[in-house]
Amino acid sequence: MPAVYLKRPPGRFVGQMMDELDLKGTTCGGAMISPRHGGFIINYTGSATGQDILSLIALIQKKVFEAYHIRLELEQRII
């Protein structure tokens, strides 16, 4: 499964926000916020479910909104 990418909001960097919020490496099931670049969600176990990924996306969006009042969007469409 390829990585899921978060769009860069105007004037900010997703990786920097993940560093500031100490979210890099956070996992949900088999999905993980990349420890190298916080703008990517990776399937680090090889068995992440769609729900794992969606739960991690929701957590990221919640934490970023609470801290910065920014609504992060995905590069991909969820169908």
Coordinates of C-alpha atoms in Angstrom, one line a residue:
M1 CA 0.0 0.0 0.0
P2 CA 1.4 3.4 -0.9
A3 CA 1.7 6.2 1.6
V4 CA -1.1 8.6 2.3
Y5 CA 0.0 12.3 1.9
L6 CA -1.3 15.3 3.7
K7 CA -1.5 18.6 1.8
R8 CA 0.7 21.5 2.8
P9 CA -1.5 24.3 4.2
P10 CA -0.6 27.8 3.1
G11 CA 2.3 29.2 5.1
R12 CA 2.9 26.0 7.1
F13 CA 4.7 22.7 6.7
V14 CA 3.0 19.5 7.8
G15 CA 6.2 17.8 9.0
Q16 CA 7.0 20.8 11.2
M17 CA 3.5 20.7 12.8
M18 CA 3.9 17.0 13.4
D19 CA 7.3 17.7 15.1
E20 CA 5.8 20.5 17.2
L21 CA 2.9 18.3 18.3
D22 CA 5.3 15.3 18.8
L23 CA 3.1 13.1 16.5
K24 CA 5.8 11.6 14.3
G25 CA 5.8 7.8 14.9
T26 CA 2.3 7.8 16.3
T27 CA 0.5 4.6 15.3
C28 CA -3.0 3.3 14.9
G29 CA -3.1 -0.4 14.2
G30 CA -0.7 -0.9 11.3
A31 CA -0.7 2.7 10.2
M32 CA 2.0 5.2 11.3
I33 CA 2.8 8.8 10.9
S34 CA 6.2 8.5 9.2
P35 CA 9.1 9.2 11.7
R36 CA 11.0 10.7 8.8
H37 CA 8.4 13.0 7.3
G38 CA 5.3 13.9 9.3
G39 CA 3.3 14.6 6.1
F40 CA 3.1 10.9 5.3
I41 CA 1.1 8.1 6.8
I42 CA 2.7 4.7 6.1
N43 CA 1.7 1.1 6.4
Y44 CA 4.6 0.1 8.6
T45 CA 3.4 -3.4 9.5
G46 CA 2.2 -4.3 6.0
S47 CA -1.2 -5.0 7.4
A48 CA -2.8 -1.6 8.1
T49 CA -6.5 -1.6 7.5
G50 CA -8.5 1.2 6.0
Q51 CA -9.9 1.9 9.4
D52 CA -6.4 2.2 10.9
I53 CA -5.5 4.8 8.3
L54 CA -8.8 6.7 8.7
S55 CA -8.5 6.7 12.5
L56 CA -5.0 8.1 12.3
I57 CA -6.0 10.8 9.8
A58 CA -8.9 11.8 12.1
L59 CA -6.4 12.0 15.1
I60 CA -4.0 14.2 13.1
Q61 CA -6.7 16.5 11.8
K62 CA -8.1 16.9 15.4
K63 CA -4.7 17.6 17.0
V64 CA -3.7 20.1 14.2
F65 CA -7.0 21.9 14.4
E66 CA -6.8 22.1 18.2
A67 CA -3.3 23.5 18.1
Y68 CA -3.3 25.7 14.9
H69 CA -6.9 26.1 13.8
I70 CA -5.9 24.5 10.4
R71 CA -8.0 21.8 8.7
L72 CA -5.5 19.5 7.0
E73 CA -6.6 17.9 3.8
L74 CA -5.4 14.7 2.1
E75 CA -3.7 14.6 -1.3
Q76 CA -5.8 11.5 -2.2
R77 CA -9.5 11.1 -2.4
I78 CA -11.1 8.5 -0.1
I79 CA -13.7 6.4 -2.0

